[in-house]
PDB file of C-alpha atoms and ligand atoms in Angstrom:
ATOM      1  CA  UNK A 255     -18.936 -69.688  17.599  1.00 96.00           C
ATOM      2  CA  UNK A 256     -18.874 -68.816  13.890  1.00 98.00           C
ATOM      3  CA  UNK A 257     -20.745 -65.778  12.627  1.00 98.00           C
ATOM      4  CA  UNK A 258     -22.781 -66.450   9.479  1.00 98.00           C
ATOM      5  CA  UNK A 259     -21.852 -63.186   7.793  1.00 98.00           C
ATOM      6  CA  UNK A 260     -24.681 -62.333   5.413  1.00 98.00           C
ATOM      7  CA  UNK A 261     -23.150 -59.003   4.527  1.00 98.00           C
ATOM      8  CA  UNK A 262     -19.962 -60.632   3.279  1.00 98.00           C
ATOM      9  CA  UNK A 263     -21.677 -63.536   1.490  1.00 98.00           C
ATOM     10  CA  UNK A 264     -24.200 -61.204  -0.158  1.00 98.00           C
ATOM     11  CA  UNK A 265     -21.290 -59.086  -1.427  1.00 98.00           C
ATOM     12  CA  UNK A 266     -19.626 -62.211  -2.849  1.00 98.00           C
ATOM     13  CA  UNK A 267     -22.880 -63.127  -4.604  1.00 98.00           C
ATOM     14  CA  UNK A 268     -23.275 -59.619  -6.012  1.00 98.00           C
ATOM     15  CA  UNK A 269     -19.694 -59.804  -7.348  1.00 98.00           C
ATOM     16  CA  UNK A 270     -20.480 -63.162  -8.987  1.00 98.00           C
ATOM     17  CA  UNK A 271     -23.631 -61.707 -10.586  1.00 98.00           C
ATOM     18  CA  UNK A 272     -21.670 -58.654 -11.774  1.00 98.00           C
ATOM     19  CA  UNK A 273     -19.317 -61.008 -13.639  1.00 98.00           C
ATOM     20  CA  UNK A 274     -22.300 -62.775 -15.259  1.00 97.00           C
ATOM     21  CA  UNK A 275     -23.726 -59.435 -16.380  1.00 98.00           C
ATOM     22  CA  UNK A 276     -20.369 -58.411 -17.873  1.00 98.00           C
ATOM     23  CA  UNK A 277     -20.388 -61.634 -19.923  1.00 97.00           C
ATOM     24  CA  UNK A 278     -23.952 -60.892 -21.095  1.00 96.00           C
ATOM     25  CA  UNK A 279     -22.941 -57.393 -22.164  1.00 97.00           C
ATOM     26  CA  UNK A 280     -19.844 -58.705 -23.961  1.00 97.00           C
ATOM     27  CA  UNK A 281     -22.121 -60.993 -25.993  1.00 96.00           C
ATOM     28  CA  UNK A 282     -24.430 -58.067 -26.779  1.00 95.00           C
ATOM     29  CA  UNK A 283     -27.258 -59.536 -24.718  1.00 95.00           C
ATOM     30  CA  UNK A 284     -29.805 -57.387 -22.902  1.00 95.00           C
ATOM     31  CA  UNK A 285     -29.147 -57.232 -19.160  1.00 97.00           C
ATOM     32  CA  UNK A 286     -31.778 -58.439 -16.623  1.00 98.00           C
ATOM     33  CA  UNK A 287     -34.467 -55.899 -15.734  1.00 98.00           C
ATOM     34  CA  UNK A 288     -36.226 -55.998 -12.340  1.00 98.00           C
ATOM     35  CA  UNK A 289     -39.317 -53.923 -11.521  1.00 98.00           C
ATOM     36  CA  UNK A 290     -40.638 -53.317  -8.008  1.00 98.00           C
ATOM     37  CA  UNK A 291     -44.097 -52.037  -7.130  1.00 98.00           C
ATOM     38  CA  UNK A 292     -44.487 -50.290  -3.817  1.00 98.00           C
ATOM     39  CA  UNK A 293     -47.925 -49.251  -2.589  1.00 98.00           C
ATOM     40  CA  UNK A 294     -48.046 -46.637   0.187  1.00 98.00           C
ATOM     41  CA  UNK A 295     -45.427 -44.874   2.303  1.00 96.00           C
ATOM     42  CA  UNK A 296     -44.251 -47.439   4.842  1.00 96.00           C
ATOM     43  CA  UNK A 297     -40.729 -46.335   5.831  1.00 94.00           C
ATOM     44  CA  UNK A 298     -39.218 -49.816   6.106  1.00 95.00           C
ATOM     45  CA  UNK A 299     -40.714 -50.934   2.775  1.00 97.00           C
ATOM     46  CA  UNK A 300     -39.371 -47.830   1.036  1.00 97.00           C
ATOM     47  CA  UNK A 301     -35.909 -48.597   2.459  1.00 96.00           C
ATOM     48  CA  UNK A 302     -36.025 -52.197   1.228  1.00 97.00           C
ATOM     49  CA  UNK A 303     -37.159 -51.234  -2.273  1.00 98.00           C
ATOM     50  CA  UNK A 304     -34.468 -48.534  -2.440  1.00 98.00           C
ATOM     51  CA  UNK A 305     -31.905 -51.215  -1.460  1.00 98.00           C
ATOM     52  CA  UNK A 306     -33.199 -53.473  -4.247  1.00 98.00           C
ATOM     53  CA  UNK A 307     -32.837 -50.679  -6.823  1.00 98.00           C
ATOM     54  CA  UNK A 308     -29.325 -49.862  -5.533  1.00 98.00           C
ATOM     55  CA  UNK A 309     -28.343 -53.542  -5.683  1.00 98.00           C
ATOM     56  CA  UNK A 310     -29.534 -53.703  -9.319  1.00 98.00           C
ATOM     57  CA  UNK A 311     -27.349 -50.703 -10.166  1.00 98.00           C
ATOM     58  CA  UNK A 312     -24.377 -52.302  -8.412  1.00 98.00           C
ATOM     59  CA  UNK A 313     -24.525 -55.538 -10.456  1.00 98.00           C
ATOM     60  CA  UNK A 314     -25.436 -53.842 -13.749  1.00 98.00           C
ATOM     61  CA  UNK A 315     -29.139 -54.784 -13.940  1.00 98.00           C
ATOM     62  CA  UNK A 316     -31.785 -52.385 -15.144  1.00 98.00           C
ATOM     63  CA  UNK A 317     -34.480 -51.563 -12.607  1.00 98.00           C
ATOM     64  CA  UNK A 318     -37.797 -49.746 -12.442  1.00 98.00           C
ATOM     65  CA  UNK A 319     -39.471 -48.650  -9.238  1.00 98.00           C
ATOM     66  CA  UNK A 320     -43.206 -48.051  -9.435  1.00 98.00           C
ATOM     67  CA  UNK A 321     -44.742 -46.068  -6.588  1.00 98.00           C
ATOM     68  CA  UNK A 322     -48.493 -46.194  -6.006  1.00 98.00           C
ATOM     69  CA  UNK A 323     -50.437 -44.243  -3.394  1.00 98.00           C
ATOM     70  CA  UNK A 324     -51.668 -45.667  -0.116  1.00 97.00           C
ATOM     71  CA  UNK A 325     -55.248 -45.425  -1.400  1.00 97.00           C
ATOM     72  CA  UNK A 326     -54.595 -47.548  -4.505  1.00 98.00           C
ATOM     73  CA  UNK A 327     -57.478 -49.939  -5.146  1.00 98.00           C
ATOM     74  CA  UNK A 328     -57.061 -53.648  -5.793  1.00 98.00           C
ATOM     75  CA  UNK A 329     -58.199 -53.157  -9.410  1.00 98.00           C
ATOM     76  CA  UNK A 330     -55.609 -50.433 -10.004  1.00 98.00           C
ATOM     77  CA  UNK A 331     -52.872 -52.672  -8.658  1.00 98.00           C
ATOM     78  CA  UNK A 332     -54.086 -55.646 -10.726  1.00 98.00           C
ATOM     79  CA  UNK A 333     -54.000 -53.425 -13.843  1.00 98.00           C
ATOM     80  CA  UNK A 334     -50.410 -52.437 -13.096  1.00 98.00           C
ATOM     81  CA  UNK A 335     -49.456 -56.081 -12.614  1.00 98.00           C
ATOM     82  CA  UNK A 336     -51.017 -57.000 -15.956  1.00 98.00           C
ATOM     83  CA  UNK A 337     -49.038 -54.174 -17.574  1.00 98.00           C
ATOM     84  CA  UNK A 338     -45.795 -55.637 -16.187  1.00 98.00           C
ATOM     85  CA  UNK A 339     -46.807 -59.193 -17.149  1.00 98.00           C
ATOM     86  CA  UNK A 340     -47.149 -58.013 -20.761  1.00 98.00           C
ATOM     87  CA  UNK A 341     -44.086 -55.732 -20.808  1.00 98.00           C
ATOM     88  CA  UNK A 342     -41.388 -57.638 -22.655  1.00 97.00           C
ATOM     89  CA  UNK A 343     -38.661 -55.342 -21.288  1.00 97.00           C
ATOM     90  CA  UNK A 344     -39.270 -56.560 -17.717  1.00 98.00           C
ATOM     91  CA  UNK A 345     -37.780 -59.961 -16.829  1.00 98.00           C
ATOM     92  CA  UNK A 346     -39.114 -60.140 -13.298  1.00 98.00           C
ATOM     93  CA  UNK A 347     -41.013 -58.024 -10.809  1.00 98.00           C
ATOM     94  CA  UNK A 348     -42.024 -57.938  -7.184  1.00 98.00           C
ATOM     95  CA  UNK A 349     -44.798 -56.335  -5.179  1.00 98.00           C
ATOM     96  CA  UNK A 350     -43.315 -55.113  -1.923  1.00 98.00           C
ATOM     97  CA  UNK A 351     -45.158 -56.496   1.127  1.00 98.00           C
ATOM     98  CA  UNK A 352     -47.049 -55.712   3.270  1.00 97.00           C
ATOM     99  CA  UNK A 353     -49.822 -54.145   1.188  1.00 98.00           C
ATOM    100  CA  UNK A 354     -52.448 -51.701   2.517  1.00 97.00           C
ATOM    101  CA  UNK A 355     -55.466 -53.445   4.043  1.00 96.00           C
ATOM    102  CA  UNK A 356     -57.921 -52.657   1.193  1.00 97.00           C
ATOM    103  CA  UNK A 357     -55.917 -55.021  -1.024  1.00 98.00           C
ATOM    104  CA  UNK A 358     -56.186 -58.819  -0.927  1.00 98.00           C
ATOM    105  CA  UNK A 359     -52.514 -59.852  -0.952  1.00 98.00           C
ATOM    106  CA  UNK A 360     -53.091 -63.430  -2.091  1.00 97.00           C
ATOM    107  CA  UNK A 361     -55.282 -62.314  -5.010  1.00 98.00           C
ATOM    108  CA  UNK A 362     -52.631 -59.850  -6.122  1.00 98.00           C
ATOM    109  CA  UNK A 363     -49.761 -62.362  -5.881  1.00 98.00           C
ATOM    110  CA  UNK A 364     -51.763 -64.835  -7.964  1.00 98.00           C
ATOM    111  CA  UNK A 365     -52.016 -62.248 -10.759  1.00 98.00           C
ATOM    112  CA  UNK A 366     -48.238 -62.194 -11.308  1.00 98.00           C
ATOM    113  CA  UNK A 367     -47.020 -64.180 -14.333  1.00 98.00           C
ATOM    114  CA  UNK A 368     -45.272 -67.173 -12.670  1.00 98.00           C
ATOM    115  CA  UNK A 369     -42.367 -66.782 -15.138  1.00 97.00           C
ATOM    116  CA  UNK A 370     -41.754 -63.239 -13.846  1.00 98.00           C
ATOM    117  CA  UNK A 371     -42.454 -64.056 -10.184  1.00 98.00           C
ATOM    118  CA  UNK A 372     -38.913 -63.498  -8.875  1.00 98.00           C
ATOM    119  CA  UNK A 373     -40.242 -63.386  -5.283  1.00 98.00           C
ATOM    120  CA  UNK A 374     -41.449 -66.987  -5.720  1.00 98.00           C
ATOM    121  CA  UNK A 375     -44.766 -66.139  -4.035  1.00 98.00           C
ATOM    122  CA  UNK A 376     -47.155 -67.359  -6.787  1.00 98.00           C
ATOM    123  CA  UNK A 377     -48.937 -70.608  -5.759  1.00 97.00           C
ATOM    124  CA  UNK A 378     -47.549 -72.338  -8.860  1.00 98.00           C
ATOM    125  CA  UNK A 379     -43.964 -71.551  -7.860  1.00 98.00           C
ATOM    126  CA  UNK A 380     -44.681 -72.395  -4.216  1.00 97.00           C
ATOM    127  CA  UNK A 381     -46.111 -75.752  -5.336  1.00 97.00           C
ATOM    128  CA  UNK A 382     -43.112 -76.450  -7.569  1.00 97.00           C
ATOM    129  CA  UNK A 383     -40.800 -75.693  -4.647  1.00 97.00           C
ATOM    130  CA  UNK A 384     -42.739 -78.137  -2.448  1.00 96.00           C
ATOM    131  CA  UNK A 385     -42.388 -80.795  -5.174  1.00 96.00           C
ATOM    132  CA  UNK A 386     -38.603 -80.271  -5.501  1.00 94.00           C
ATOM    133  CA  UNK A 387     -39.034 -78.871  -9.026  1.00 95.00           C
ATOM    134  CA  UNK A 388     -36.766 -76.134 -10.306  1.00 87.00           C
ATOM    135  CA  UNK A 389     -38.382 -72.744  -9.652  1.00 93.00           C
ATOM    136  CA  UNK A 390     -37.984 -69.344  -8.004  1.00 97.00           C
ATOM    137  CA  UNK A 391     -37.417 -69.886  -4.272  1.00 98.00           C
ATOM    138  CA  UNK A 392     -38.554 -66.953  -2.067  1.00 98.00           C
ATOM    139  CA  UNK A 393     -35.520 -64.734  -1.497  1.00 98.00           C
ATOM    140  CA  UNK A 394     -35.217 -64.980   2.303  1.00 98.00           C
ATOM    141  CA  UNK A 395     -35.423 -68.803   2.518  1.00 98.00           C
ATOM    142  CA  UNK A 396     -33.160 -68.999  -0.553  1.00 98.00           C
ATOM    143  CA  UNK A 397     -30.666 -66.733   1.239  1.00 98.00           C
ATOM    144  CA  UNK A 398     -30.719 -68.898   4.355  1.00 98.00           C
ATOM    145  CA  UNK A 399     -30.023 -72.030   2.265  1.00 98.00           C
ATOM    146  CA  UNK A 400     -27.134 -70.231   0.582  1.00 98.00           C
ATOM    147  CA  UNK A 401     -25.631 -69.157   3.934  1.00 98.00           C
ATOM    148  CA  UNK A 402     -25.866 -72.727   5.301  1.00 98.00           C
ATOM    149  CA  UNK A 403     -24.306 -74.013   2.083  1.00 98.00           C
ATOM    150  CA  UNK A 404     -21.410 -71.534   1.934  1.00 98.00           C
ATOM    151  CA  UNK A 405     -20.501 -72.147   5.598  1.00 98.00           C
ATOM    152  CA  UNK A 406     -20.924 -75.930   5.160  1.00 98.00           C
ATOM    153  CA  UNK A 407     -23.364 -76.187   8.038  1.00 98.00           C
ATOM    154  CA  UNK A 408     -24.476 -79.836   8.331  1.00 98.00           C
ATOM    155  CA  UNK A 409     -28.265 -80.150   8.083  1.00 98.00           C
ATOM    156  CA  UNK A 410     -28.678 -83.874   7.263  1.00 98.00           C
ATOM    157  CA  UNK A 411     -30.349 -85.790  10.081  1.00 98.00           C
ATOM    158  CA  UNK A 412     -30.523 -82.658  12.239  1.00 98.00           C
ATOM    159  CA  UNK A 413     -33.626 -81.449  14.036  1.00 98.00           C
ATOM    160  CA  UNK A 414     -34.599 -78.048  12.634  1.00 98.00           C
ATOM    161  CA  UNK A 415     -37.138 -75.969  14.524  1.00 98.00           C
ATOM    162  CA  UNK A 416     -38.768 -73.151  12.542  1.00 98.00           C
ATOM    163  CA  UNK A 417     -40.445 -70.437  14.602  1.00 98.00           C
ATOM    164  CA  UNK A 418     -43.224 -68.731  12.625  1.00 97.00           C
ATOM    165  CA  UNK A 419     -45.344 -69.962   9.716  1.00 97.00           C
ATOM    166  CA  UNK A 420     -45.501 -66.905   7.424  1.00 96.00           C
ATOM    167  CA  UNK A 421     -45.905 -67.518   3.699  1.00 95.00           C
ATOM    168  CA  UNK A 422     -42.678 -65.572   3.049  1.00 95.00           C
ATOM    169  CA  UNK A 423     -40.313 -67.333   5.454  1.00 98.00           C
ATOM    170  CA  UNK A 424     -41.543 -69.904   7.990  1.00 98.00           C
ATOM    171  CA  UNK A 425     -43.711 -72.074   5.725  1.00 97.00           C
ATOM    172  CA  UNK A 426     -41.261 -72.284   2.766  1.00 98.00           C
ATOM    173  CA  UNK A 427     -38.312 -72.734   5.140  1.00 98.00           C
ATOM    174  CA  UNK A 428     -39.959 -75.724   6.809  1.00 98.00           C
ATOM    175  CA  UNK A 429     -40.428 -77.358   3.383  1.00 97.00           C
ATOM    176  CA  UNK A 430     -36.914 -76.602   2.173  1.00 98.00           C
ATOM    177  CA  UNK A 431     -35.131 -77.875   5.290  1.00 98.00           C
ATOM    178  CA  UNK A 432     -36.990 -81.183   5.038  1.00 97.00           C
ATOM    179  CA  UNK A 433     -36.396 -81.752   1.314  1.00 96.00           C
ATOM    180  CA  UNK A 434     -33.891 -84.213  -0.109  1.00 94.00           C
ATOM    181  CA  UNK A 435     -30.419 -82.759  -0.719  1.00 91.00           C
ATOM    182  CA  UNK A 436     -28.144 -80.171   0.861  1.00 93.00           C
ATOM    183  CA  UNK A 437     -29.078 -78.049   2.678  1.00 96.00           C
ATOM    184  CA  UNK A 438     -32.028 -80.212   3.678  1.00 95.00           C
ATOM    185  CA  UNK A 439     -32.619 -83.794   4.863  1.00 97.00           C
ATOM    186  CA  UNK A 440     -33.482 -82.310   8.204  1.00 98.00           C
ATOM    187  CA  UNK A 441     -36.321 -83.376  10.525  1.00 98.00           C
ATOM    188  CA  UNK A 442     -38.476 -80.278  10.807  1.00 98.00           C
ATOM    189  CA  UNK A 443     -40.783 -78.969  13.520  1.00 98.00           C
ATOM    190  CA  UNK A 444     -42.739 -75.796  12.739  1.00 98.00           C
ATOM    191  CA  UNK A 445     -43.923 -73.749  15.698  1.00 97.00           C
ATOM    192  CA  UNK A 446     -46.315 -70.794  15.847  1.00 94.00           C
ATOM    193  CA  UNK A 447     -48.480 -68.681  18.135  1.00 91.00           C
ATOM    194  CA  UNK A 448     -50.545 -71.723  19.255  1.00 94.00           C
ATOM    195  CA  UNK A 449     -47.529 -73.883  20.087  1.00 96.00           C
ATOM    196  CA  UNK A 450     -47.550 -74.947  23.734  1.00 96.00           C
ATOM    197  CA  UNK A 451     -44.335 -75.072  25.768  1.00 97.00           C
ATOM    198  CA  UNK A 452     -42.087 -73.847  22.997  1.00 97.00           C
ATOM    199  CA  UNK A 453     -38.956 -74.116  25.174  1.00 98.00           C
ATOM    200  CA  UNK A 454     -39.429 -77.883  25.336  1.00 98.00           C
ATOM    201  CA  UNK A 455     -39.198 -77.896  21.523  1.00 98.00           C
ATOM    202  CA  UNK A 456     -36.466 -75.290  20.949  1.00 98.00           C
ATOM    203  CA  UNK A 457     -34.230 -76.896  23.582  1.00 98.00           C
ATOM    204  CA  UNK A 458     -34.146 -80.083  21.471  1.00 98.00           C
ATOM    205  CA  UNK A 459     -33.269 -78.274  18.237  1.00 98.00           C
ATOM    206  CA  UNK A 460     -29.959 -78.603  16.412  1.00 98.00           C
ATOM    207  CA  UNK A 461     -30.928 -75.717  14.112  1.00 98.00           C
ATOM    208  CA  UNK A 462     -33.367 -72.903  14.954  1.00 98.00           C
ATOM    209  CA  UNK A 463     -34.747 -70.576  12.291  1.00 98.00           C
ATOM    210  CA  UNK A 464     -36.666 -67.795  13.973  1.00 98.00           C
ATOM    211  CA  UNK A 465     -38.999 -65.635  11.876  1.00 98.00           C
ATOM    212  CA  UNK A 466     -41.354 -64.369  14.536  1.00 96.00           C
ATOM    213  CA  UNK A 467     -40.736 -60.614  14.623  1.00 96.00           C
ATOM    214  CA  UNK A 468     -40.619 -60.435  18.431  1.00 97.00           C
ATOM    215  CA  UNK A 469     -37.399 -58.718  19.556  1.00 97.00           C
ATOM    216  CA  UNK A 470     -35.133 -60.857  21.787  1.00 97.00           C
ATOM    217  CA  UNK A 471     -37.734 -63.645  21.993  1.00 97.00           C
ATOM    218  CA  UNK A 472     -35.225 -66.526  21.923  1.00 98.00           C
ATOM    219  CA  UNK A 473     -33.223 -66.642  25.173  1.00 98.00           C
ATOM    220  CA  UNK A 474     -30.133 -68.681  26.048  1.00 98.00           C
ATOM    221  CA  UNK A 475     -32.115 -70.965  28.379  1.00 98.00           C
ATOM    222  CA  UNK A 476     -34.321 -71.997  25.416  1.00 98.00           C
ATOM    223  CA  UNK A 477     -31.471 -73.524  23.371  1.00 98.00           C
ATOM    224  CA  UNK A 478     -28.940 -76.312  23.764  1.00 98.00           C
ATOM    225  CA  UNK A 479     -25.154 -76.074  23.369  1.00 98.00           C
ATOM    226  CA  UNK A 480     -23.775 -75.930  19.801  1.00 98.00           C
ATOM    227  CA  UNK A 481     -27.140 -74.980  18.293  1.00 98.00           C
ATOM    228  CA  UNK A 482     -27.163 -73.280  14.857  1.00 98.00           C
ATOM    229  CA  UNK A 483     -29.165 -70.041  14.993  1.00 98.00           C
ATOM    230  CA  UNK A 484     -30.707 -68.269  12.006  1.00 98.00           C
ATOM    231  CA  UNK A 485     -32.355 -65.028  13.073  1.00 98.00           C
ATOM    232  CA  UNK A 486     -34.821 -63.654  10.521  1.00 98.00           C
ATOM    233  CA  UNK A 487     -36.276 -61.004  12.849  1.00 97.00           C
ATOM    234  CA  UNK A 488     -35.774 -57.377  11.742  1.00 96.00           C
ATOM    235  CA  UNK A 489     -37.921 -55.290  14.089  1.00 96.00           C
ATOM    236  CA  UNK A 490     -37.311 -51.539  14.348  1.00 94.00           C
ATOM    237  CA  UNK A 491     -37.200 -50.803  18.078  1.00 95.00           C
ATOM    238  CA  UNK A 492     -37.418 -47.118  19.109  1.00 95.00           C
ATOM    239  CA  UNK A 493     -34.119 -45.839  20.533  1.00 95.00           C
ATOM    240  CA  UNK A 494     -33.610 -42.105  20.967  1.00 94.00           C
ATOM    241  CA  UNK A 495     -29.850 -42.500  21.422  1.00 94.00           C
ATOM    242  CA  UNK A 496     -29.438 -43.912  17.915  1.00 95.00           C
ATOM    243  CA  UNK A 497     -29.117 -41.488  14.936  1.00 93.00           C
ATOM    244  CA  UNK A 498     -32.092 -43.052  13.110  1.00 91.00           C
ATOM    245  CA  UNK A 499     -34.272 -43.055  16.239  1.00 93.00           C
ATOM    246  CA  UNK A 500     -34.520 -46.851  16.176  1.00 95.00           C
ATOM    247  CA  UNK A 501     -32.338 -49.944  16.230  1.00 95.00           C
ATOM    248  CA  UNK A 502     -32.881 -53.060  14.113  1.00 96.00           C
ATOM    249  CA  UNK A 503     -33.422 -55.912  16.557  1.00 97.00           C
ATOM    250  CA  UNK A 504     -33.586 -59.627  15.864  1.00 98.00           C
ATOM    251  CA  UNK A 505     -35.728 -62.357  17.465  1.00 98.00           C
ATOM    252  CA  UNK A 506     -32.665 -63.697  19.263  1.00 98.00           C
ATOM    253  CA  UNK A 507     -30.986 -62.446  22.439  1.00 98.00           C
ATOM    254  CA  UNK A 508     -27.685 -62.433  20.531  1.00 98.00           C
ATOM    255  CA  UNK A 509     -25.398 -61.541  23.440  1.00 97.00           C
ATOM    256  CA  UNK A 510     -26.347 -64.607  25.483  1.00 98.00           C
ATOM    257  CA  UNK A 511     -27.453 -67.111  22.812  1.00 98.00           C
ATOM    258  CA  UNK A 512     -24.219 -66.611  20.809  1.00 98.00           C
ATOM    259  CA  UNK A 513     -22.261 -67.972  23.816  1.00 98.00           C
ATOM    260  CA  UNK A 514     -23.961 -71.361  23.321  1.00 98.00           C
ATOM    261  CA  UNK A 515     -24.241 -71.417  19.514  1.00 98.00           C
ATOM    262  CA  UNK A 516     -21.911 -73.104  17.013  1.00 98.00           C
ATOM    263  CA  UNK A 517     -23.089 -70.818  14.175  1.00 98.00           C
ATOM    264  CA  UNK A 518     -25.267 -67.706  14.402  1.00 98.00           C
ATOM    265  CA  UNK A 519     -26.480 -64.930  12.086  1.00 98.00           C
ATOM    266  CA  UNK A 520     -26.161 -61.339  13.358  1.00 98.00           C
ATOM    267  CA  UNK A 521     -28.931 -58.745  13.044  1.00 98.00           C
ATOM    268  CA  UNK A 522     -28.356 -56.562  11.145  1.00 97.00           C
ATOM    269  CA  UNK A 523     -25.945 -58.060   8.617  1.00 98.00           C
ATOM    270  CA  UNK A 524     -27.203 -61.658   8.550  1.00 98.00           C
ATOM    271  CA  UNK A 525     -30.272 -62.841   6.690  1.00 98.00           C
ATOM    272  CA  UNK A 526     -31.441 -59.340   5.559  1.00 98.00           C
ATOM    273  CA  UNK A 527     -28.658 -58.637   3.022  1.00 98.00           C
ATOM    274  CA  UNK A 528     -29.001 -62.208   1.717  1.00 98.00           C
ATOM    275  CA  UNK A 529     -32.644 -61.489   0.812  1.00 98.00           C
ATOM    276  CA  UNK A 530     -31.568 -58.767  -1.620  1.00 98.00           C
ATOM    277  CA  UNK A 531     -28.740 -60.835  -3.121  1.00 98.00           C
ATOM    278  CA  UNK A 532     -31.032 -63.820  -3.771  1.00 98.00           C
ATOM    279  CA  UNK A 533     -33.655 -61.595  -5.397  1.00 98.00           C
ATOM    280  CA  UNK A 534     -30.928 -60.606  -7.859  1.00 98.00           C
ATOM    281  CA  UNK A 535     -30.159 -64.313  -8.409  1.00 98.00           C
ATOM    282  CA  UNK A 536     -33.823 -65.011  -9.144  1.00 98.00           C
ATOM    283  CA  UNK A 537     -33.935 -62.070 -11.566  1.00 98.00           C
ATOM    284  CA  UNK A 538     -30.885 -63.425 -13.391  1.00 98.00           C
ATOM    285  CA  UNK A 539     -32.623 -66.817 -13.571  1.00 97.00           C
ATOM    286  CA  UNK A 540     -35.821 -65.204 -14.902  1.00 98.00           C
ATOM    287  CA  UNK A 541     -33.800 -63.501 -17.629  1.00 97.00           C
ATOM    288  CA  UNK A 542     -32.092 -66.772 -18.567  1.00 94.00           C
ATOM    289  CA  UNK A 543     -35.360 -68.734 -18.645  1.00 92.00           C
ATOM    290  CA  UNK A 544     -37.093 -66.152 -20.821  1.00 85.00           C
ATOM    291  CA  UNK A 545     -34.276 -66.095 -23.378  1.00 82.00           C
ATOM    292  CA  UNK A 546     -33.078 -69.652 -23.608  1.00 74.00           C
TER     293      UNK A 546
HETATM  294  N1  LIG B 847     -42.122 -58.580  -1.954  1.00 93.37           N
HETATM  295  C1  LIG B 847     -41.442 -58.805  -0.821  1.00 93.37           C
HETATM  296  N2  LIG B 847     -41.768 -58.173   0.303  1.00 93.37           N
HETATM  297  C2  LIG B 847     -41.056 -58.407   1.438  1.00 93.37           C
HETATM  298  C3  LIG B 847     -39.953 -59.298   1.428  1.00 93.37           C
HETATM  299  C4  LIG B 847     -39.646 -59.972   0.229  1.00 93.37           C
HETATM  300  O1  LIG B 847     -38.720 -60.818   0.151  1.00 93.37           O
HETATM  301  N3  LIG B 847     -40.401 -59.694  -0.885  1.00 93.37           N
HETATM  302  N4  LIG B 847     -39.162 -59.441   2.570  1.00 93.37           N
HETATM  303  C5  LIG B 847     -39.280 -58.488   3.654  1.00 93.37           C
HETATM  304  C6  LIG B 847     -38.511 -57.202   3.484  1.00 93.37           C
HETATM  305  N5  LIG B 847     -37.242 -57.265   2.731  1.00 93.37           N
HETATM  306  C7  LIG B 847     -37.287 -57.352   1.384  1.00 93.37           C
HETATM  307  O2  LIG B 847     -38.207 -57.007   0.726  1.00 93.37           O
HETATM  308  C8  LIG B 847     -35.986 -57.048   3.357  1.00 93.37           C
HETATM  309  C9  LIG B 847     -35.871 -56.957   4.721  1.00 93.37           C
HETATM  310  C10 LIG B 847     -34.625 -56.652   5.314  1.00 93.37           C
HETATM  311  C11 LIG B 847     -33.514 -56.446   4.532  1.00 93.37           C
HETATM  312  C12 LIG B 847     -32.199 -56.062   5.124  1.00 93.37           C
HETATM  313  O3  LIG B 847     -31.219 -55.971   4.410  1.00 93.37           O
HETATM  314  N6  LIG B 847     -32.131 -55.776   6.423  1.00 93.37           N
HETATM  315  C13 LIG B 847     -30.933 -55.256   7.024  1.00 93.37           C
HETATM  316  C14 LIG B 847     -31.325 -54.082   7.897  1.00 93.37           C
HETATM  317  C15 LIG B 847     -31.873 -52.964   7.047  1.00 93.37           C
HETATM  318  C16 LIG B 847     -32.329 -51.743   7.815  1.00 93.37           C
HETATM  319  O4  LIG B 847     -31.470 -51.005   8.288  1.00 93.37           O
HETATM  320  O5  LIG B 847     -33.557 -51.516   7.900  1.00 93.37           O
HETATM  321  C17 LIG B 847     -30.254 -56.353   7.826  1.00 93.37           C
HETATM  322  O6  LIG B 847     -30.960 -57.246   8.326  1.00 93.37           O
HETATM  323  O7  LIG B 847     -29.033 -56.289   7.921  1.00 93.37           O
HETATM  324  C18 LIG B 847     -33.623 -56.564   3.180  1.00 93.37           C
HETATM  325  C19 LIG B 847     -34.840 -56.857   2.600  1.00 93.37           C
HETATM  326  C20 LIG B 847     -40.750 -58.109   3.832  1.00 93.37           C
HETATM  327  N7  LIG B 847     -41.359 -57.760   2.593  1.00 93.37           N
END
């Protein structure tokens, strides 16, 4: 079994981006600038945004974090987005999800200038991705592609089963794994909460990408030998014995499934760190596109 080490690969990517930024600085160019809007006080979201800011510092990007209260109205958020759309200093920005329930997420994401949409969530960028056009690919799916690529995991002609159909991971992942090219050329099945007899499907999969958010959902008896496992689950499970009071738990019963797998991502240290690294890649791309 080979561990798909997202922590290591994300570090490599950050080092590569750092070199690019040094070249930009040497030429007197302005470095990429990422902004992140966070609405409310969700602990996990605050951690992720803090990691994004820290990652920007590490590679030499500029960053701006914008905090808005939990009671922010949709109009207030749309005004802030328009401000960032028009701010020439900002190359790309994200709105950390999930948003409080008074805000229509889809409406807000559609207000982002597609050229600054480094999360790749705007319908125009999603459509371009589905049509194999060059665009911003959402960071988590982009990170999974990069991991498969760097470990040379064969995807052509394989049966990929995606568990979960979220707009952030499952849906884009199912499109990307079925597209022409590498990684891709896979035959894809997407499963969700209405899928009947999921074990019958997962047990035929060569590659399983699980983005369900149910800790330890995927058991050893649900997979075949030599399966490739990508675990996108990052649920905080209460655990008084741990210093933080919780442990990050994936969708996959790692201890038992790893005994059958050919490749597997750990949680933590797999897909999560890749998400941050690929956001930086998208921000670099946004900078390049705006100044070419
Ligand atoms: N606007 C966005 N919102 C959200 C996205 C996104 O891509 N854009 N994805 C997730 C959260 N997320 C990034 O925002 C994210 C999740 C997890 C990690 C990560 O590094 N996880 C670590 C564990 C971290 C911990 O201790 O909590 C790991 O898996 O090793 C990074 C980013 C939803 N919202």
